[in-house]
Each structure stands twice: as C-alpha cells, then as structure tokens.
Short mmCIF file of N, CA and C and ligand atoms in Angstrom, two decimals:
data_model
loop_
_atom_site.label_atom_id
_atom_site.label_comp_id
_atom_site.label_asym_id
_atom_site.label_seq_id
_atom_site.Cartn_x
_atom_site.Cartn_y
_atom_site.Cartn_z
N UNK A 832 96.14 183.36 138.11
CA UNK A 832 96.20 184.21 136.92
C UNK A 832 94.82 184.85 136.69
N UNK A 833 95.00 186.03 136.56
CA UNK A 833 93.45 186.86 136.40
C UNK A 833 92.97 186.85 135.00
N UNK A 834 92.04 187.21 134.69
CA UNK A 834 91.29 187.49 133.11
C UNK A 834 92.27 188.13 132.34
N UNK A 835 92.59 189.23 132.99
CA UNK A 835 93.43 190.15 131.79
C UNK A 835 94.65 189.43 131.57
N UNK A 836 95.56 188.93 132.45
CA UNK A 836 96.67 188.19 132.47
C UNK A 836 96.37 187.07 131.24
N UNK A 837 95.46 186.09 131.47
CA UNK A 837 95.24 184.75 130.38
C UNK A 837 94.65 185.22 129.00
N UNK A 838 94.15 186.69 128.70
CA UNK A 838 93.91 186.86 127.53
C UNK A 838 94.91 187.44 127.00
N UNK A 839 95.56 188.25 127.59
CA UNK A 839 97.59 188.61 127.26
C UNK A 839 98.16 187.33 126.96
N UNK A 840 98.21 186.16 127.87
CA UNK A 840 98.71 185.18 127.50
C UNK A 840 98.66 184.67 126.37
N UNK A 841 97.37 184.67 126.07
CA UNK A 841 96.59 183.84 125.04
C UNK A 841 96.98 184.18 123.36
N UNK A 842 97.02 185.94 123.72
CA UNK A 842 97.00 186.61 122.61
C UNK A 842 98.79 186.84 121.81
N UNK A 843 99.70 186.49 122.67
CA UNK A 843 101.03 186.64 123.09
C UNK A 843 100.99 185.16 122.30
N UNK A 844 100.19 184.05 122.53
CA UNK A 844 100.86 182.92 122.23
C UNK A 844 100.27 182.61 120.42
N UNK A 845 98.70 183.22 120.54
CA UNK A 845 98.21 183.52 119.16
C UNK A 845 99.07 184.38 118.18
N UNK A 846 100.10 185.12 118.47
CA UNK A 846 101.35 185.95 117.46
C UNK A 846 102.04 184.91 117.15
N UNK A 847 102.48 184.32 118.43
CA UNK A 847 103.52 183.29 118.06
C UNK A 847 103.19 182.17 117.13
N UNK A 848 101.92 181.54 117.46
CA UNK A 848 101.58 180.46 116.50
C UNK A 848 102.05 181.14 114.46
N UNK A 849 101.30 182.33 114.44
CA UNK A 849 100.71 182.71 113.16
C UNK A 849 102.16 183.45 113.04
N UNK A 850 103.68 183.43 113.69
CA UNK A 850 104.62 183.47 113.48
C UNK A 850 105.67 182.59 112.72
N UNK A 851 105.64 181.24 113.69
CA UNK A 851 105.95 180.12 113.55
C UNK A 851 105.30 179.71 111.67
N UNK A 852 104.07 179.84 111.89
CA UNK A 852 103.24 179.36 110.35
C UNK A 852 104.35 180.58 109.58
N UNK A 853 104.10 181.49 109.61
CA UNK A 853 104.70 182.12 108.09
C UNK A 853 106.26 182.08 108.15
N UNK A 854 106.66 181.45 108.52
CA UNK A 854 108.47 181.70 108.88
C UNK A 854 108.44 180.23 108.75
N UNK A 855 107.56 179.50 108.63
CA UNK A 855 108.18 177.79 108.50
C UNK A 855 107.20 177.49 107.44
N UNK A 856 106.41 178.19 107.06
CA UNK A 856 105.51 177.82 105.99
C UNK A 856 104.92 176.58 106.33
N UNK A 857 104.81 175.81 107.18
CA UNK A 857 103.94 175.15 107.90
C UNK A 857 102.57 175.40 108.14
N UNK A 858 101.73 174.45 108.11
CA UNK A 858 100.43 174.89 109.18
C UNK A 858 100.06 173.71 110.14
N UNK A 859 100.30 174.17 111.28
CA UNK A 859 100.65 173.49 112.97
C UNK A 859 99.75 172.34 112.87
N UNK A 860 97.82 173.24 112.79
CA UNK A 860 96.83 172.24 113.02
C UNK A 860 96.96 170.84 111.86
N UNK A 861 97.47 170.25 111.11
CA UNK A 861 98.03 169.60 110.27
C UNK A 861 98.05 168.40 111.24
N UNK A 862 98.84 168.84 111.93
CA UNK A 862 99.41 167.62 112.90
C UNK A 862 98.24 167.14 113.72
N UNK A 863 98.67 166.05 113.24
CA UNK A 863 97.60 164.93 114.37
C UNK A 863 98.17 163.98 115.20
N UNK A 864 99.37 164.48 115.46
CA UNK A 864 100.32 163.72 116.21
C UNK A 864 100.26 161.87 116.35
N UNK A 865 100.49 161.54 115.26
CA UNK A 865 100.95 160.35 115.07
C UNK A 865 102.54 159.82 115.15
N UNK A 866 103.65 160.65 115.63
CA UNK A 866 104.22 160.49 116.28
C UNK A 866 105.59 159.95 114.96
N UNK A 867 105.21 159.78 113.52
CA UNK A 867 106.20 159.18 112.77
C UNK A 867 107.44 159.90 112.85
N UNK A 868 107.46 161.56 112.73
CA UNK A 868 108.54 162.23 112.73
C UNK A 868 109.55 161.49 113.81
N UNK A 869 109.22 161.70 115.28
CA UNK A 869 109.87 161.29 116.28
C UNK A 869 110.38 160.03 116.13
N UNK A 870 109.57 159.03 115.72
CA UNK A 870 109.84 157.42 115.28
C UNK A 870 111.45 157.65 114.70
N UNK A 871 111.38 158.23 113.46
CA UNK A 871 112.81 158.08 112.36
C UNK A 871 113.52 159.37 113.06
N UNK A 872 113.64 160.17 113.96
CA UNK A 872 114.31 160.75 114.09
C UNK A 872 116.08 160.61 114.90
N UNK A 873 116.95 160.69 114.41
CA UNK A 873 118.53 159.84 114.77
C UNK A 873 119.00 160.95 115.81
N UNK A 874 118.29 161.99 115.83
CA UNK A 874 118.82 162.39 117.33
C UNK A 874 117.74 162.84 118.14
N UNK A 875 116.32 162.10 118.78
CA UNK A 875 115.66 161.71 119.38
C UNK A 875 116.31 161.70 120.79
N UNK A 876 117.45 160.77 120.82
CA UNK A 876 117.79 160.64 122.44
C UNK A 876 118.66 161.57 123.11
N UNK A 877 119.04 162.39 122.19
CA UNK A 877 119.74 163.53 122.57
C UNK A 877 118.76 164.55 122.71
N UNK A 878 117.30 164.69 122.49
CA UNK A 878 116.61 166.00 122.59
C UNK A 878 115.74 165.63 123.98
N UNK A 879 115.76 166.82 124.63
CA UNK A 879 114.98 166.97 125.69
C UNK A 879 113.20 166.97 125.03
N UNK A 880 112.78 167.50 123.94
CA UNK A 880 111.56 167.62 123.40
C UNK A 880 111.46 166.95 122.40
N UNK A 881 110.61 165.57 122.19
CA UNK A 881 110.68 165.19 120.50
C UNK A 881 110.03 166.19 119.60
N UNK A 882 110.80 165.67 118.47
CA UNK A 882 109.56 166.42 116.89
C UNK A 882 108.16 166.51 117.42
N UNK A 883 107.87 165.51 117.50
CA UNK A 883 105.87 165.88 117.76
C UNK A 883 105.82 166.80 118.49
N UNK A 884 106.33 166.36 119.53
CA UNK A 884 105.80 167.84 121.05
C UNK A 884 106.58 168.88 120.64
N UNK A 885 107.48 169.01 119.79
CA UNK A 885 107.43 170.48 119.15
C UNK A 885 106.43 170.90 118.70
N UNK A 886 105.73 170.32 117.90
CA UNK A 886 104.96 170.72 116.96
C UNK A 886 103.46 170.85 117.67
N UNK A 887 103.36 169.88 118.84
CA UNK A 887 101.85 170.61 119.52
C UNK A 887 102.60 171.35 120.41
N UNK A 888 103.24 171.71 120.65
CA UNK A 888 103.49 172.53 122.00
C UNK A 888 103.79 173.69 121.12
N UNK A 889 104.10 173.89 120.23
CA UNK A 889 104.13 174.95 118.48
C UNK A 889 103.14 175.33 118.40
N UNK A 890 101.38 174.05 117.98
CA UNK A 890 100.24 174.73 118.36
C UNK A 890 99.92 175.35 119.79
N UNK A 891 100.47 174.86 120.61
CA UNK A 891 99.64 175.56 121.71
C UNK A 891 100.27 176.97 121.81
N UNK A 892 101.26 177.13 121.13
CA UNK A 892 101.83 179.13 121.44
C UNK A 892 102.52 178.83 122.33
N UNK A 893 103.74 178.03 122.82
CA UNK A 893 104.41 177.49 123.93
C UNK A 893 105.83 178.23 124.02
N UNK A 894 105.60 179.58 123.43
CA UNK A 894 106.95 180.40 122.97
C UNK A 894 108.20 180.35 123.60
N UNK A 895 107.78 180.12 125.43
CA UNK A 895 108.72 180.58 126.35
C UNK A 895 109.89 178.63 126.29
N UNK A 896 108.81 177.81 126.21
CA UNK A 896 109.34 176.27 126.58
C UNK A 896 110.30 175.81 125.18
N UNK A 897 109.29 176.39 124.27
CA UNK A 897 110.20 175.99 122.88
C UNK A 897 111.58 176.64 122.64
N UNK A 898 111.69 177.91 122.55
CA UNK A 898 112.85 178.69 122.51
C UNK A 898 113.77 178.58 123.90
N UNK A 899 113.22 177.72 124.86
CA UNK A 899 114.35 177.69 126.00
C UNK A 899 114.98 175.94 125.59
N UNK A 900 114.61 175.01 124.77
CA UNK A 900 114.23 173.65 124.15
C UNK A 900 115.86 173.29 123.81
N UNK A 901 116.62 172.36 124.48
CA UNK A 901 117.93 171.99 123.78
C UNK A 901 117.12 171.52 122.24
N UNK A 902 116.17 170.79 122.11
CA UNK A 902 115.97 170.01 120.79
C UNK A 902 116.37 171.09 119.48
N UNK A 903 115.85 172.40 119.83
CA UNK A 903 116.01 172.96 118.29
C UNK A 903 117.38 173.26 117.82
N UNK A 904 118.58 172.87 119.49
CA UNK A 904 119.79 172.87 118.52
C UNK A 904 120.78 171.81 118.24
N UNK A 905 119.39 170.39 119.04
CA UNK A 905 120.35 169.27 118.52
C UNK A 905 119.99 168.56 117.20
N UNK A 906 118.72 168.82 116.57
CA UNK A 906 118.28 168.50 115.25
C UNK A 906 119.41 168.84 114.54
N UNK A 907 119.54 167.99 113.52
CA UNK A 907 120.70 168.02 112.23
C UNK A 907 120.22 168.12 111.16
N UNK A 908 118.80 168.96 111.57
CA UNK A 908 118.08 168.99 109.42
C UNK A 908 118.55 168.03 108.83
N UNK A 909 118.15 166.98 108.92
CA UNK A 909 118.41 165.76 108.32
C UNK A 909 117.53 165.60 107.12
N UNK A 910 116.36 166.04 107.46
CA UNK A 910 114.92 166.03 106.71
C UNK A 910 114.50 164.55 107.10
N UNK A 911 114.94 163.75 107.78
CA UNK A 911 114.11 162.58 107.71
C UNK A 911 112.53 162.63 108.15
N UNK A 912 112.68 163.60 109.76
CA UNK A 912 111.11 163.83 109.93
C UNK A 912 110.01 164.05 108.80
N UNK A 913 110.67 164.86 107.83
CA UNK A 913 109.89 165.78 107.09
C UNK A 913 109.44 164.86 105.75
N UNK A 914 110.10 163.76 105.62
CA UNK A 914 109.94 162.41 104.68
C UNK A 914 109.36 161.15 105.17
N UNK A 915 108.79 161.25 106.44
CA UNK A 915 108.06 160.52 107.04
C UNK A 915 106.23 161.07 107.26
N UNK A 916 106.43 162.51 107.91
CA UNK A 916 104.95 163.04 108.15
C UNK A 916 104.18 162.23 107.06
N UNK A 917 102.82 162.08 107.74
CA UNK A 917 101.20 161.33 106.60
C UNK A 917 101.14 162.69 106.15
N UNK A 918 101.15 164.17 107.06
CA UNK A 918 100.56 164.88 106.48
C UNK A 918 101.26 166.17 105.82
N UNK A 919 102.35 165.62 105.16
CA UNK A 919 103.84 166.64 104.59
C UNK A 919 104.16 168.00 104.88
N UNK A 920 103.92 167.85 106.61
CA UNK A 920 104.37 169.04 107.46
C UNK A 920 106.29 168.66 107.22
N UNK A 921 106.54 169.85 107.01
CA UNK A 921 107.98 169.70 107.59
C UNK A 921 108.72 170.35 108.53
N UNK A 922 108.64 169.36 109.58
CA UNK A 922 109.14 169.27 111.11
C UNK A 922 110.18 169.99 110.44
N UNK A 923 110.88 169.98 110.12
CA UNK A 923 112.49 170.17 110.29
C UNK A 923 112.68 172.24 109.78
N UNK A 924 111.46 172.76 109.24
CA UNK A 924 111.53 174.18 108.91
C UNK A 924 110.66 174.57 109.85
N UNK A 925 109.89 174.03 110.96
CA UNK A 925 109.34 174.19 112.12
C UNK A 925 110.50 174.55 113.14
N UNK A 926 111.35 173.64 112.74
CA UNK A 926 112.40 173.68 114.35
C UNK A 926 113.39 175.32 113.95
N UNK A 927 113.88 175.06 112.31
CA UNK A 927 114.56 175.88 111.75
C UNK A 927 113.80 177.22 112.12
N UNK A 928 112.75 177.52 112.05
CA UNK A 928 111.76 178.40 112.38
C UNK A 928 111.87 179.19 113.92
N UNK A 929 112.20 178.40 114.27
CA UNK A 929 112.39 178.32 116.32
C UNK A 929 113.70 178.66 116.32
N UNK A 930 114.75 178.18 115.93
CA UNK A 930 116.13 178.31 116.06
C UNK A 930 116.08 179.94 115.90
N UNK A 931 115.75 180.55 113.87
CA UNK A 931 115.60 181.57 113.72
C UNK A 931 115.23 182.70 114.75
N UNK A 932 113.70 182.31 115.16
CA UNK A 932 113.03 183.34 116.08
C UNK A 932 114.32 183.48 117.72
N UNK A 933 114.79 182.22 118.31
CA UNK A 933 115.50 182.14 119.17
C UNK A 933 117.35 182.88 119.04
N UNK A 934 117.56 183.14 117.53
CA UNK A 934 118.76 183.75 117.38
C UNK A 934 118.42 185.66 116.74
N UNK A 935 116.97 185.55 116.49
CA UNK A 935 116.66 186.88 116.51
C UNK A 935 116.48 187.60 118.08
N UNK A 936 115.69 186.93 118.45
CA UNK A 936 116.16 187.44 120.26
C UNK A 936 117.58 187.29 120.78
N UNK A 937 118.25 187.63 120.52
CA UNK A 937 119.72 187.57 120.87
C UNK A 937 119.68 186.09 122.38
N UNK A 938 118.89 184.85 122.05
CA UNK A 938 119.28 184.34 123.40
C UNK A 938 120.55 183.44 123.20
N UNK A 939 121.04 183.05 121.95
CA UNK A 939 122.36 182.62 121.86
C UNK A 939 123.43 183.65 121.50
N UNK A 940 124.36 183.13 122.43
CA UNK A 940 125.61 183.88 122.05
C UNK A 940 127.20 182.87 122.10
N UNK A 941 126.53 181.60 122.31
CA UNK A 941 127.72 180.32 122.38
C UNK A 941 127.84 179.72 121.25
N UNK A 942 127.10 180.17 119.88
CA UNK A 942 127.04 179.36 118.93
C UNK A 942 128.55 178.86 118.43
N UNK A 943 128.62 177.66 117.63
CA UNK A 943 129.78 177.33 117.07
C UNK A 943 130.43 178.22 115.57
N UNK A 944 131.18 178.78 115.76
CA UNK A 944 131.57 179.17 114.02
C UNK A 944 132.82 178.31 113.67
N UNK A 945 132.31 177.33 112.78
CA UNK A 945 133.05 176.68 111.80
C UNK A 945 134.16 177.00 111.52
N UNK A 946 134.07 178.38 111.61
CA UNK A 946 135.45 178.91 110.42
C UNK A 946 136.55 179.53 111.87
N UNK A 947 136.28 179.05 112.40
CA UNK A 947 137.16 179.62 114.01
C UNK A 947 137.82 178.33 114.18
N UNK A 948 137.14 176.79 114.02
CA UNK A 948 138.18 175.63 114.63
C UNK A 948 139.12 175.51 112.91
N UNK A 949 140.27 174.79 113.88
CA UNK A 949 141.36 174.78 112.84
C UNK A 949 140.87 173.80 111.53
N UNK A 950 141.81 173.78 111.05
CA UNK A 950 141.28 172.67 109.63
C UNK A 950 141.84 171.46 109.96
N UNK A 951 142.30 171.00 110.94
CA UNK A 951 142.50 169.42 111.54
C UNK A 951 140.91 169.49 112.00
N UNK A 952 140.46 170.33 113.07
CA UNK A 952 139.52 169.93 113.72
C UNK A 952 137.86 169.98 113.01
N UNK A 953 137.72 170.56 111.76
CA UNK A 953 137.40 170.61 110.98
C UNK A 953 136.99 169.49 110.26
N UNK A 954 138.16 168.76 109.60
CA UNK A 954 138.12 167.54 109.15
C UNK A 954 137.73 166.72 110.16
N UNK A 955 137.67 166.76 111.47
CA UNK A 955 137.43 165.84 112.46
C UNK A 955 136.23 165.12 112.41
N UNK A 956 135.19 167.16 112.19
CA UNK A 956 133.85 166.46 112.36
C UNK A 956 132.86 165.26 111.02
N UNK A 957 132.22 165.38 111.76
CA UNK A 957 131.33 164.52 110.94
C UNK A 957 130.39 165.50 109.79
N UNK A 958 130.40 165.14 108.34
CA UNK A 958 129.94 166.37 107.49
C UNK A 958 128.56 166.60 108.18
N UNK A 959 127.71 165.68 109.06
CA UNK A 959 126.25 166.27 109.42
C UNK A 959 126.37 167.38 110.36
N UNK A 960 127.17 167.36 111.08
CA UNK A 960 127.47 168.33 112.22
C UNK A 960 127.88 169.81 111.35
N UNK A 961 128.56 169.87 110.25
CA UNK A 961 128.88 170.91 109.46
C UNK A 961 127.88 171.58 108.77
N UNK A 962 126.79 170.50 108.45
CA UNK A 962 125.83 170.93 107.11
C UNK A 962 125.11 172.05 108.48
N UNK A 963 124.78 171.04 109.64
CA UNK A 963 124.16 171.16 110.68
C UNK A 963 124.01 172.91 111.30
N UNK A 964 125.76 172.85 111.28
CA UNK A 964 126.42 174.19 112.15
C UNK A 964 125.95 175.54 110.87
N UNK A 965 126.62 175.19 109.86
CA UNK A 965 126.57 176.07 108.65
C UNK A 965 124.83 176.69 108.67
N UNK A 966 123.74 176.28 109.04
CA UNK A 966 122.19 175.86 108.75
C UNK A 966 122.25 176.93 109.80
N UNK A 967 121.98 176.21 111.32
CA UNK A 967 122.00 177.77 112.32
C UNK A 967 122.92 179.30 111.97
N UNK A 968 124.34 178.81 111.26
CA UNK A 968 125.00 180.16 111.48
C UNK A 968 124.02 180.97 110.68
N UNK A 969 123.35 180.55 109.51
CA UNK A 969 123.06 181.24 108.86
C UNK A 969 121.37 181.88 108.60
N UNK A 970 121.17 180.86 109.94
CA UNK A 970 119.91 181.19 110.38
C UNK A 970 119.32 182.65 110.21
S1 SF4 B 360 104.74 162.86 111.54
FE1 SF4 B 360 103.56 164.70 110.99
S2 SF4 B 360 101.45 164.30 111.68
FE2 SF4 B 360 102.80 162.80 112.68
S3 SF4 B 360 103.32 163.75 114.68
FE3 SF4 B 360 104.95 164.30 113.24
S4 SF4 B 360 104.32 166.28 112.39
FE4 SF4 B 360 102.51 165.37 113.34
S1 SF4 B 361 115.49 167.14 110.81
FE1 SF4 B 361 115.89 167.28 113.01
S2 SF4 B 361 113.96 166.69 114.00
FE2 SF4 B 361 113.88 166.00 111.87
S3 SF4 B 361 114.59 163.88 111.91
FE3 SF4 B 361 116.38 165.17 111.45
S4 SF4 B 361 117.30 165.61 113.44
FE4 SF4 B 361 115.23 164.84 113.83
#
C-alpha cells in the first residue's frame, strides 16, 4: 500500500469513526475495553464479533469488517450491554448505528418483515425476536 493509498484509507476510516459517534451518540475512545458488555451479552455465541471488538474495531474506522459483521444482526437490543459498561457507552446504539449505516447502503435486501409471516407464525416467535425485527425494519 503506497502513501496516498493509507492516507485515503485513513481518512475514509476517520468519516466513519465521526459517523458512527453522531448517529449513535456514543464516543468510541470511552472504551477501554474491559470486556463487561460481551460478559452479559445472551447472544454472544451466536455473533461472529463480540460487543467489545465492535466497539474497537468502531474506533479503528473498520467500516468494511463491521458492516460485512453477522453480529449487528444477531444483537436483540436487549440493552443489557449498555447496563453493564463502567463507562455508560451504549453498545447497543453503536451496533443500531451500524445496522442503520449498513441498510442505508442498500447491502441488505433479505431482511425479515413481520407483517408478511402469518399470525400463527407470528405468535410462534419469541416477543425478543419481534421487538428485535420491528428495531432493524425501522432502522
Ligand atoms: S463494557 Fe464498555 S468499556 Fe467495557 S468493553 Fe464494553 S463498551 Fe468498552
Ligand atoms: S443489546 Fe445486543 S450486543 Fe448488547 S447485550 Fe443485547 S444482544 Fe448483546
């Protein structure tokens, strides 16, 4: 990678950070990665990326890894992360933040709409999966 290439990079990933901050009202450097979010988080083993390494890989301007990330659409805004942080970042309008930026780039087009499965299958789910689905549609 040449000079001009890593200061494009750099500067590409510096939008994104100071993106992420005003769209999640977050501020990244906050984090000192102590790791509590990830600790209480109930769908941890389903995410390819925990909470924390969202959130430094968030500071580092990691635009391309985060928005390609199963994690930001297996989080269930639970808020538990966000009731754990020492330093009352909330993980969970970080990820919401990512989802957003990732459904403004048109890269989903498989999303679930609620109002398409029947009302047996409906009642099926579990209300977190609804609060969950309802949260992205309306991303
Ligand atoms: S709990 Fe807060 S400070 Fe700790 S790793 Fe998560 S976001 Fe960072
Ligand atoms: S809001 Fe998302 S990231 Fe935070 S604890 Fe719940 S599922 Fe995990």
């Amino acid at each position: 990678m040449n000079n001009t290439t890593l200061r494009l990079s750099s500067s590409i990933g510096s939008a994104f950070v100071a993106k992420v901050e005003k769209v999640s009202g977050q501020k990244l450097l906050a984090c000192y990665q102590c790791g509590k979010c990830s600790a209480g988080c109930p769908m941890a083993a389903h995410m390819d990326i925990l909470p924390n390494q969202i959130v430094r890989m968030a500071q580092l301007g990691m635009q391309k890894q985060l928005l390609a990330s199963k994690t930001i659409w297996t989080c269930v805004s639970c808020l538990t992360c966000n009731s754990r942080c020492p330093k009352d970042i909330r993980i969970a309008e970080i990820i919401e933040s990512l989802r957003q930026t990732a459904l403004h780039n048109g890269q989903r087009d498989d999303r679930l709409n609620i109002m398409e499965l029947s009302p047996a299958a409906r009642g099926d789910l579990p209300p977190i999966a609804m609060i969950s689905a309802m949260r992205k549609l309306t991303s």
